[in-house]
């Protein structure tokens, strides 16, 4: 009796170090400009080549502008970092999707859309939201730069086997509730450290009912409750999404793959180290009020009061609200905001743009709001244009930018100014995450759309 | 990597919970292509004001507190997987970080850079904060060989967990790549006999 996680893990064990970690084989390695340069320097210093170059794919996404990508990057240090990635690709013979390449985009968006991401794989990337790919029934997790070097050098990594957790969402989601809300709800219940040491499998009726895009959003946020990753057993929804994509198996290979993938589910009676069940029907559109993703509440909720917080957490709680310019017991509904950011590997996919556009259609962007709409990839942007969504957005006063991580981590020029409130569809509301002093309120695309049109936090 | 030796040192207290890697090293400092120089920007937004002047009330700017050990509140190192956080902590001169709970990726990254994350009980942690409050020259001893940590001020001691392989790596100053490269034949054998090959 095995869990899905066990099945995939066991199929990738090369060897186990006595009394130590497992040497795990990695099927797919994704790489970007920020966490890789030191790994490539490490290879050079040791005189090594990339062991399996066909298993690594490079894209530039974290540190690039989202306007004017056809001219050289203005910031010299950023430009050098991106050029270094291109050079490393050339020197080591790796596939690289640079700026303006139709396959360029955020690493966790282009993996799935090009068919790199497949069920049963082990997938790593030097970015914690690699957990996104777990939506396809893969073991996918973020790694550090030393580990990037290990994968480049040996296609393997040393990992301690995590514990397993299953989170069930029973019942159907209500109207206007997305998987972003499921995730923010879950993290608010479990806290940001609640799943540390675990790999999570999501199950239950509400999860099965999600599209691939929505599943990716849910798995993406696994890391925000401390989990190594999250995954969902592949099913027809998964197979339909993958079929026909560029790097997906074709012909006989497809049939063979499908036969294997269909075995990828937790056996009836498999035991998890921990099991949690949520009632999906109770979940409402969510927002955050603090400086970690666990500080979330329903959109019409009130911020906890000091009495609700345990002694050890009081300093951090007060510090956090102080940073946000909010007070205990306050309601956020009706609060005026300054920025809206639609994008990131959490909510920068075509469906997110459809949801946003659908809401703003025929309405106007509020004058007090600056909105940054950043597609997750060039393919997403093209799809937006093909579906005519860009026209609708333009009529409503919105402008589409070029793909990249953008204000999700604000390494480029897309920084929310100090003290300003931003409703963001990204994944982190940490202090300074979206720019020094920026105040982030995390939400799904629909809540973001309502905020953009009404200029304040409103129930969509 | 340097070999990890027993540390006996004063320590720097940071009694804040959920310190994420964006605080340890903000994203705008991640543009570098080498591992050096991150120590200067450790906790940059807490440490410096907008003009880049040290903020008086932040612990790293307070000469009262110093040492090779950072003692931090629960759930240290959550968030982004950036190894730059470990480089910043190491670059600043810390050799060990003590907390009651660490995020997984941070723990790995620290170990891969010869920095020891020491998990202690909540009581032991509050004991350390209390000691340093009374006497900023309080010391802590971290003995990796024996897997013990001692609050020299109170004499209180605890054992901590670390897997045997990682412990050996730290003590010997070896890294994982050496190990993996010595296993090439096993990797090739695996590729040939696996259940389903991508
Ligand atoms: S969008 Fe944000 S979370 Fe996603 S890969 Fe980019 S920086 Fe990381």
XYZ file of C-alpha atoms and ligand atoms in Angstrom:
666
model
C 0.000 0.000 0.000
C 1.763 3.121 -1.189
C 0.950 6.779 -1.407
C 1.402 8.555 -4.721
C 4.408 10.273 -3.262
C 5.990 6.956 -2.236
C 5.503 5.518 -5.716
C 7.257 8.381 -7.452
C 9.986 8.710 -4.842
C 10.768 4.981 -4.866
C 11.011 5.026 -8.655
C 13.817 7.605 -8.442
C 16.047 6.252 -5.716
C 19.556 5.673 -7.043
C 20.942 4.714 -3.688
C 20.568 5.602 -0.028
C 23.460 6.861 2.011
C 23.940 4.867 5.191
C 22.116 6.641 7.962
C 21.671 9.600 5.671
C 19.794 11.080 2.756
C 18.549 9.434 -0.426
C 20.273 9.998 -3.724
C 17.362 10.891 -5.962
C 17.442 10.964 -9.762
C 16.034 14.140 -11.292
C 14.075 13.926 -14.553
C 13.642 17.593 -15.271
C 15.690 20.553 -14.165
C 14.567 24.118 -14.801
C 16.938 26.978 -14.328
C 16.807 30.776 -14.301
C 19.288 33.637 -14.143
C 19.192 34.437 -10.417
C 19.963 31.193 -8.617
C 22.211 29.537 -11.205
C 25.337 31.629 -11.952
C 27.241 30.454 -8.874
C 26.360 26.847 -9.714
C 27.850 27.163 -13.190
C 30.951 28.826 -11.734
C 31.189 25.854 -9.396
C 31.176 23.468 -12.363
C 33.895 25.458 -14.063
C 35.995 25.526 -10.922
C 35.800 21.742 -10.737
C 36.339 21.309 -14.460
C 32.997 19.532 -14.913
C 30.497 19.379 -17.763
C 26.734 19.116 -17.435
C 26.049 15.414 -17.017
C 22.692 15.211 -18.854
C 22.270 18.484 -20.758
C 18.971 17.404 -22.354
C 17.309 17.371 -18.930
C 17.976 21.011 -18.101
C 16.067 23.965 -19.578
C 16.911 27.623 -18.994
C 14.739 30.713 -19.076
C 15.209 34.331 -18.006
C 12.345 35.556 -15.862
C 13.198 36.867 -12.378
C 15.343 39.850 -13.176
C 13.986 41.240 -16.432
C 11.901 44.321 -17.255
C 8.273 43.855 -18.283
C 8.325 46.709 -20.782
C 10.680 47.262 -23.704
C 12.157 43.770 -23.704
C 13.315 44.214 -27.288
C 15.933 46.751 -26.219
C 18.890 45.844 -23.986
C 18.134 45.683 -20.259
C 18.867 49.130 -18.833
C 20.167 48.068 -15.439
C 23.763 46.967 -16.074
C 23.942 44.418 -13.254
C 20.670 42.798 -14.297
C 21.799 42.727 -17.901
C 25.018 41.035 -16.892
C 23.127 38.411 -14.938
C 20.886 37.576 -17.893
C 23.857 37.582 -20.285
C 25.644 35.224 -17.921
C 22.751 32.781 -18.214
C 22.928 32.951 -22.019
C 26.661 32.373 -21.903
C 26.284 29.432 -19.554
C 23.718 27.936 -21.911
C 26.171 28.244 -24.815
C 29.195 27.011 -22.896
C 27.428 23.974 -21.487
C 25.186 23.178 -24.469
C 21.824 23.783 -22.806
C 18.455 24.879 -24.191
C 17.804 28.508 -23.282
C 14.700 30.606 -23.850
C 15.931 34.165 -23.672
C 13.983 37.417 -23.857
C 11.535 37.605 -26.762
C 11.799 33.911 -27.450
C 8.192 32.710 -27.913
C 8.866 30.018 -25.323
C 10.230 32.460 -22.741
C 8.315 33.101 -19.565
C 8.246 32.348 -15.849
C 9.927 29.045 -15.251
C 6.850 27.452 -13.647
C 4.596 28.632 -16.422
C 6.698 27.464 -19.360
C 7.426 24.019 -17.878
C 3.820 22.855 -18.076
C 2.807 24.748 -21.205
C 5.600 23.225 -23.273
C 4.932 19.737 -21.988
C 8.164 19.496 -20.000
C 6.168 18.808 -16.863
C 4.750 15.291 -16.772
C 3.206 12.955 -14.194
C 5.552 10.754 -12.206
C 8.587 12.955 -12.784
C 10.981 14.423 -10.297
C 11.366 18.118 -11.107
C 13.608 20.658 -9.435
C 14.465 24.304 -9.920
C 16.276 26.900 -7.869
C 12.998 28.515 -6.905
C 10.732 27.489 -4.062
C 7.549 27.602 -6.146
C 8.712 24.624 -8.155
C 5.966 22.952 -6.136
C 3.664 24.269 -8.901
C 4.527 21.299 -11.118
C 3.136 18.936 -8.487
C -0.261 19.687 -10.031
C 0.596 17.075 -12.668
C 1.350 14.354 -10.132
C 5.081 14.984 -10.021
C 7.484 15.332 -7.119
C 8.582 18.897 -7.688
C 10.422 21.090 -5.241
C 12.684 24.096 -4.957
C 16.397 23.778 -4.336
C 19.317 26.011 -3.448
C 22.213 26.917 -5.695
C 24.570 24.243 -4.336
C 21.890 21.739 -5.236
C 21.531 23.250 -8.709
C 25.215 22.500 -9.116
C 24.673 18.920 -7.929
C 21.931 18.374 -10.488
C 24.000 19.862 -13.289
C 26.965 17.711 -12.311
C 25.207 14.423 -11.650
C 21.465 14.704 -12.459
C 20.972 13.741 -8.811
C 20.364 15.374 -5.511
C 20.630 14.215 -1.918
C 17.374 14.501 -0.022
C 16.001 13.303 3.252
C 12.690 11.609 2.648
C 9.947 13.940 3.839
C 6.867 12.805 5.718
C 3.599 12.602 3.835
C 0.421 14.527 4.465
C -2.920 14.370 2.686
C -5.191 17.365 2.645
C -8.734 16.635 1.572
C -11.118 19.311 0.378
C -14.550 17.788 0.662
C -17.554 19.197 -1.153
C -17.730 21.739 -3.951
C -16.340 25.236 -4.022
C -18.816 28.070 -3.854
C -19.396 30.702 -6.526
C -16.489 33.136 -7.013
C -14.151 30.921 -5.012
C -10.915 29.836 -6.679
C -8.046 27.573 -5.761
C -6.143 30.679 -4.611
C -8.815 31.071 -1.962
C -8.514 27.385 -1.065
C -4.774 27.842 -0.598
C -5.002 31.053 1.443
C -7.714 29.463 3.562
C -5.617 26.355 4.144
C -2.473 28.310 5.036
C -4.414 30.566 7.413
C -5.571 27.422 9.232
C -2.257 25.548 9.197
C 0.139 28.537 9.508
C 3.288 29.124 7.465
C 5.162 26.364 9.268
C 2.252 23.939 9.461
C 3.494 21.554 6.808
C 7.254 21.861 7.324
C 8.901 18.491 6.813
C 5.970 17.160 4.787
C 5.113 16.554 1.177
C 1.420 17.149 0.676
C -1.069 15.352 -1.544
C -4.256 17.283 -2.279
C -7.393 15.228 -2.709
C -11.152 15.382 -2.466
C -14.044 16.497 -4.632
C -13.095 20.165 -4.772
C -9.555 19.321 -5.920
C -10.742 16.877 -8.583
C -13.014 19.578 -9.936
C -10.163 22.026 -10.534
C -8.706 22.748 -13.969
C -4.955 22.299 -14.436
C -4.399 26.030 -14.063
C -6.243 26.037 -10.758
C -4.399 22.962 -9.554
C -1.110 24.665 -10.311
C -2.131 27.644 -8.175
C -2.939 25.350 -5.257
C 0.288 23.338 -5.508
C 2.262 26.534 -6.054
C 1.310 27.781 -2.600
C 2.233 24.533 -0.795
C 5.597 26.007 0.053
C 3.908 28.894 1.882
C 2.863 26.535 4.657
C 6.349 25.109 4.812
C 5.743 21.946 2.756
C 8.534 20.677 0.521
C 5.922 20.407 -2.178
C 2.372 19.469 -3.014
C 0.976 17.109 -5.594
C -2.290 15.943 -7.092
C -2.856 12.521 -8.624
C -3.042 12.813 -12.417
C -6.395 12.143 -14.092
C -8.193 12.849 -17.382
C -7.905 16.595 -16.746
C -4.137 16.183 -16.507
C -3.775 13.927 -19.540
C -5.946 16.183 -21.703
C -3.823 19.167 -20.770
C -0.541 17.440 -21.644
C -1.584 15.709 -24.856
C -0.117 17.328 -27.948
C 2.219 19.713 -26.163
C 5.632 20.078 -27.719
C 7.717 17.970 -25.355
C 4.966 15.541 -24.378
C 5.330 11.914 -25.523
C 3.833 11.213 -28.974
C 2.408 8.134 -30.739
C 3.318 4.825 -29.126
C 5.284 6.658 -26.493
C 2.086 8.439 -25.492
C 0.205 5.162 -24.982
C 3.074 3.784 -22.977
C 3.269 6.919 -20.859
C -0.463 6.995 -20.291
C -0.501 3.387 -19.128
C 2.155 4.238 -16.568
C 0.614 7.514 -15.498
C -2.702 5.839 -14.813
C -1.031 3.833 -12.043
C 0.023 7.024 -10.310
C -2.377 7.407 -7.437
C -2.343 6.643 -3.747
C -3.474 3.082 -3.092
C -6.704 2.604 -1.223
C -5.730 2.327 2.432
C -2.289 3.898 2.009
C -1.279 5.575 5.244
C -0.132 9.180 5.452
C 1.857 10.553 8.356
C -0.818 13.182 8.723
C -4.254 13.685 7.236
C -6.357 16.840 7.313
C -9.811 17.507 5.927
C -11.365 20.836 5.060
C -14.958 21.542 4.117
C -14.589 23.275 0.734
C -18.118 24.638 0.857
C -17.131 26.957 3.713
C -14.339 28.699 1.827
C -14.973 32.315 0.845
C -12.898 34.676 -1.315
C -9.805 35.356 0.778
C -7.354 38.194 1.371
C -4.316 38.580 3.596
C -3.819 41.376 6.113
C -0.314 40.707 7.425
C 3.222 39.997 6.288
C 3.127 36.272 5.766
C 0.719 34.203 3.674
C -0.687 32.563 6.795
C -2.206 35.861 7.895
C -5.318 35.494 5.776
C -9.060 35.935 6.283
C -12.291 36.000 4.298
C -12.694 39.213 2.351
C -15.344 40.477 4.768
C -13.492 39.242 7.863
C -11.848 41.201 10.643
C -8.176 41.134 11.611
C -7.648 39.160 14.842
C -7.288 41.120 18.058
C -4.268 40.805 20.359
C -6.272 38.484 22.604
C -6.429 35.980 19.764
C -2.642 35.755 19.470
C -0.508 33.615 21.742
C 2.187 35.254 23.851
C 5.228 34.193 21.794
C 3.658 35.450 18.581
C 2.578 38.879 19.853
C 5.776 40.748 18.949
C 5.722 39.431 15.393
C 1.986 40.083 15.025
C 2.215 43.697 16.167
C 5.284 44.281 14.088
C 3.487 42.924 11.077
C 0.349 45.055 11.478
C 2.509 48.051 12.154
C 4.286 47.491 8.850
C 0.947 47.103 7.087
C -0.460 50.250 8.710
C -3.420 48.243 9.991
C -4.873 47.691 13.441
C -6.076 44.608 15.293
C -9.800 44.018 14.883
C -9.979 46.122 11.696
C -12.102 45.197 8.680
C -10.474 45.549 5.268
C -13.557 45.516 3.107
C -13.966 48.997 1.672
C -10.323 49.890 2.258
C -8.867 51.956 -0.538
C -5.846 50.512 -2.345
C -3.197 51.903 -4.713
C -1.879 49.080 -6.874
C -3.117 45.865 -8.424
C -0.718 43.195 -9.633
C -2.088 40.384 -11.782
C 0.623 37.891 -12.600
C 3.335 35.556 -11.219
C 3.637 31.784 -11.348
C 0.702 31.646 -8.937
C -1.879 33.489 -11.030
C -0.297 34.568 -14.311
C -1.880 31.967 -16.574
C -4.500 32.330 -19.269
C -7.374 31.370 -16.976
C -6.396 34.046 -14.499
C -6.503 36.630 -17.272
C -9.883 35.312 -18.421
C -11.305 35.658 -14.918
C -9.892 39.147 -14.522
C -11.059 40.285 -17.956
C -14.513 38.836 -17.525
C -14.988 40.968 -14.412
C -13.590 44.243 -15.753
C -15.383 43.917 -19.096
C -17.503 47.006 -19.715
C -16.217 48.646 -16.523
C -13.385 51.123 -15.954
C -10.221 50.931 -13.948
C -10.439 53.127 -10.843
C -8.427 56.341 -11.148
C -6.611 55.801 -7.857
C -5.284 52.426 -8.959
C -2.112 51.631 -10.885
C -2.523 48.190 -12.390
C 0.264 45.912 -13.599
C -1.002 43.039 -15.697
C 1.880 40.704 -16.377
C 1.328 37.474 -18.316
C 3.300 34.481 -17.078
C 4.800 33.780 -20.488
C 4.811 34.905 -24.105
C 2.471 32.059 -24.902
C 0.000 33.317 -22.310
C 0.308 36.792 -23.765
C -0.301 35.504 -27.252
C -3.334 33.577 -26.088
C -4.678 36.721 -24.427
C -4.347 38.495 -27.766
C -5.778 35.586 -29.746
C -8.854 35.593 -27.526
C -9.186 39.360 -27.841
C -8.870 39.873 -24.106
C -6.283 42.593 -24.614
C -8.876 44.757 -26.387
C -11.358 44.371 -23.555
C -8.672 45.170 -21.023
C -7.598 48.225 -22.963
C -11.158 49.522 -23.166
C -11.381 49.187 -19.417
C -8.205 51.242 -19.032
C -5.678 48.464 -18.513
C -2.430 47.858 -20.265
C -0.778 44.488 -20.758
C 2.920 44.134 -19.972
C 5.548 41.668 -21.137
C 6.107 38.423 -19.268
C 8.326 37.912 -16.233
C 8.219 37.584 -12.467
C 7.822 41.343 -12.177
C 6.368 42.684 -8.939
C 6.166 39.206 -7.441
C 9.676 39.766 -6.152
C 10.381 43.247 -7.463
C 13.914 42.586 -8.628
C 13.267 44.641 -11.731
C 11.731 48.110 -11.952
C 8.230 46.918 -11.027
C 8.348 47.926 -7.377
C 5.351 48.955 -5.299
C 6.340 52.237 -3.601
C 6.796 52.360 0.159
C 3.590 52.621 2.146
C 1.326 51.867 -0.832
C -1.238 49.083 -0.713
C -1.162 46.488 -3.481
C -3.686 43.763 -4.094
C -1.507 41.074 -5.601
C -2.232 37.702 -7.122
C 1.309 36.560 -6.329
C 2.335 34.390 -3.424
C 4.204 36.400 -0.834
C 3.260 39.388 1.268
C 6.558 39.490 3.149
C 7.928 42.845 4.256
C 9.576 44.473 1.276
C 8.809 41.591 -1.065
C 7.172 43.841 -3.649
C 9.538 46.721 -2.996
C 10.951 48.300 0.174
C 8.038 49.358 2.374
C 5.388 47.959 -0.001
C 2.194 46.676 1.620
C 0.876 43.554 -0.049
C -2.603 42.111 0.203
C -2.674 38.687 -1.436
C -5.804 37.602 -3.265
C -7.081 35.687 -6.269
C -7.572 37.246 -9.738
C -11.265 37.932 -9.180
C -10.748 39.893 -5.964
C -7.883 41.706 -7.723
C -10.216 42.625 -10.586
C -12.838 43.977 -8.196
C -10.164 46.008 -6.412
C -8.854 47.398 -9.692
C -12.278 48.570 -10.799
C -13.600 49.802 -7.470
C -10.341 51.232 -6.141
C -10.881 49.440 -2.870
C -11.294 46.005 -1.427
C -14.725 44.783 -2.396
C -16.471 41.477 -2.624
C -16.489 40.530 -6.319
C 34.422 23.877 2.831
C 36.047 24.491 6.203
C 35.816 21.793 8.849
C 33.236 22.555 11.499
C 34.789 22.922 14.951
C 33.171 23.339 18.344
C 31.963 26.897 18.829
C 32.031 28.752 22.098
C 30.840 32.251 21.506
C 28.642 35.122 22.510
C 25.525 35.293 20.365
C 23.246 37.730 18.608
C 19.571 37.492 19.605
C 16.796 38.034 17.059
C 13.591 37.132 18.914
C 11.351 37.482 15.860
C 9.280 34.581 14.511
C 8.890 33.598 10.859
C 11.976 35.436 9.644
C 11.761 34.751 5.911
C 14.611 34.716 3.419
C 13.337 37.957 1.861
C 14.251 39.622 5.168
C 17.562 37.802 5.440
C 18.551 39.072 2.005
C 16.086 41.182 -0.015
C 15.634 40.282 -3.688
C 17.295 43.390 -5.048
C 20.626 42.055 -3.788
C 20.302 38.856 -5.776
C 21.736 40.271 -8.969
C 25.263 39.118 -8.207
C 26.882 36.259 -10.062
C 29.328 35.283 -7.314
C 28.865 34.068 -3.750
C 30.834 36.853 -2.132
C 29.758 40.080 -0.485
C 26.281 39.143 0.735
C 27.209 39.563 4.409
C 27.119 43.349 4.065
C 23.472 43.183 3.099
C 22.340 40.632 5.651
C 18.932 41.836 6.958
C 19.437 44.946 4.821
C 15.943 46.435 5.250
C 16.010 46.045 9.010
C 19.595 47.131 9.277
C 19.802 50.265 7.129
C 17.461 53.178 6.503
C 16.606 54.483 3.028
C 19.836 56.469 2.855
C 21.832 53.391 3.781
C 22.649 54.529 7.316
C 22.592 51.888 10.054
C 19.348 51.886 12.058
C 20.292 52.192 15.720
C 17.605 49.917 17.066
C 18.505 46.870 14.983
C 20.514 44.249 16.806
C 23.310 43.933 14.234
C 24.018 47.630 14.695
C 24.186 47.350 18.462
C 27.802 46.763 19.551
C 26.512 45.135 22.745
C 25.721 41.986 20.771
C 28.200 40.039 18.708
C 29.417 36.508 18.135
C 29.489 33.598 15.729
C 25.996 32.384 16.575
C 22.645 33.859 15.600
C 19.746 32.948 17.865
C 16.382 33.525 16.202
C 12.669 33.056 16.835
C 10.606 30.131 15.611
C 10.350 29.180 11.915
C 13.535 30.770 10.671
C 14.315 30.887 6.947
C 10.876 30.330 5.470
C 9.949 31.531 1.999
C 12.205 31.780 -1.004
C 14.761 29.057 -1.684
C 17.551 31.569 -2.312
C 20.840 30.193 -1.077
C 21.968 33.811 -0.936
C 20.367 33.819 2.536
C 22.882 31.249 3.729
C 25.705 33.104 1.971
C 24.675 36.321 3.715
C 24.599 34.647 7.117
C 27.941 32.939 6.516
C 29.407 36.043 4.920
C 28.527 38.067 7.982
C 30.473 35.628 10.102
C 27.837 33.389 11.672
C 28.781 29.738 11.870
C 25.594 28.461 13.476
C 21.958 29.559 13.699
C 19.824 28.493 16.636
C 16.026 28.402 16.515
C 13.163 26.202 17.638
C 12.167 25.527 14.018
C 13.708 25.941 10.575
C 12.198 25.931 7.121
C 13.405 22.935 5.106
C 15.145 24.608 2.195
C 16.984 27.029 4.398
C 18.237 24.194 6.550
C 19.634 22.380 3.489
C 21.183 25.522 2.100
C 22.859 26.323 5.404
C 24.305 22.831 5.721
C 25.595 22.967 2.161
C 27.563 26.037 3.155
C 29.007 24.734 6.362
C 26.591 26.646 8.594
C 24.965 24.566 11.280
C 21.240 25.016 11.973
C 20.629 23.957 15.564
C 17.057 23.091 16.513
C 16.346 23.604 20.200
C 13.203 23.418 22.332
C 11.043 26.515 22.873
C 12.162 26.558 26.531
C 15.830 26.429 25.679
C 15.332 29.202 23.135
C 13.552 31.490 25.600
C 16.296 30.640 28.103
C 18.885 31.968 25.659
C 16.905 35.147 25.042
C 16.545 35.665 28.790
C 20.246 35.084 29.446
C 21.398 37.534 26.811
C 18.959 40.126 28.080
C 20.497 39.924 31.553
C 24.018 39.642 30.314
C 24.896 40.484 26.720
C 28.179 38.626 27.142
C 26.359 35.332 27.684
C 27.895 32.540 25.725
C 26.643 29.469 23.998
C 28.613 26.319 23.176
C 27.772 24.249 20.137
C 29.463 20.871 19.978
C 28.674 19.098 16.724
C 30.631 15.964 17.553
C 28.494 15.363 20.647
C 25.421 17.081 19.150
C 24.980 19.265 22.195
C 24.265 22.921 22.737
C 24.881 24.589 26.087
C 23.729 27.895 27.485
C 26.923 28.719 29.359
C 25.121 31.317 31.453
C 22.727 28.817 33.027
C 24.613 25.629 32.380
C 21.514 24.254 30.659
C 22.275 21.809 27.881
C 20.318 20.077 25.135
C 21.100 17.579 22.431
C 20.109 18.337 18.858
C 19.394 16.215 15.806
C 21.390 16.099 12.613
C 21.619 13.249 10.181
C 24.810 11.258 10.432
C 25.839 11.878 6.842
C 25.530 15.656 7.078
C 27.326 15.652 10.400
C 30.236 13.774 8.870
C 30.308 16.191 5.896
C 30.504 19.195 8.212
C 33.127 17.686 10.472
C 35.261 16.670 7.490
C 34.541 19.774 5.424
C 33.283 17.673 2.486
C 30.396 18.513 0.188
C 27.675 16.534 -1.562
C 29.059 16.960 -5.039
C 32.163 14.976 -4.170
C 29.906 12.227 -2.966
C 27.601 12.280 -6.005
C 30.470 12.298 -8.481
C 31.934 9.239 -6.829
C 28.622 7.503 -7.616
C 28.505 7.964 -11.395
C 28.351 4.226 -12.135
C 25.300 3.851 -9.904
C 23.603 6.728 -11.699
C 24.220 5.176 -15.095
C 22.992 1.826 -13.856
C 19.842 3.490 -12.579
C 19.178 5.135 -15.936
C 19.292 1.753 -17.656
C 17.028 -0.201 -15.322
C 14.343 2.295 -14.331
C 10.624 1.487 -14.498
C 9.650 4.257 -16.846
C 12.108 6.509 -18.557
C 11.272 10.100 -19.439
S 6.722 34.625 -10.177
Fe 7.524 34.961 -8.132
S 7.386 33.024 -7.083
Fe 7.115 32.648 -9.258
S 9.110 32.065 -10.020
Fe 8.902 34.266 -10.269
S 9.720 35.171 -8.402
Fe 9.415 33.009 -7.998
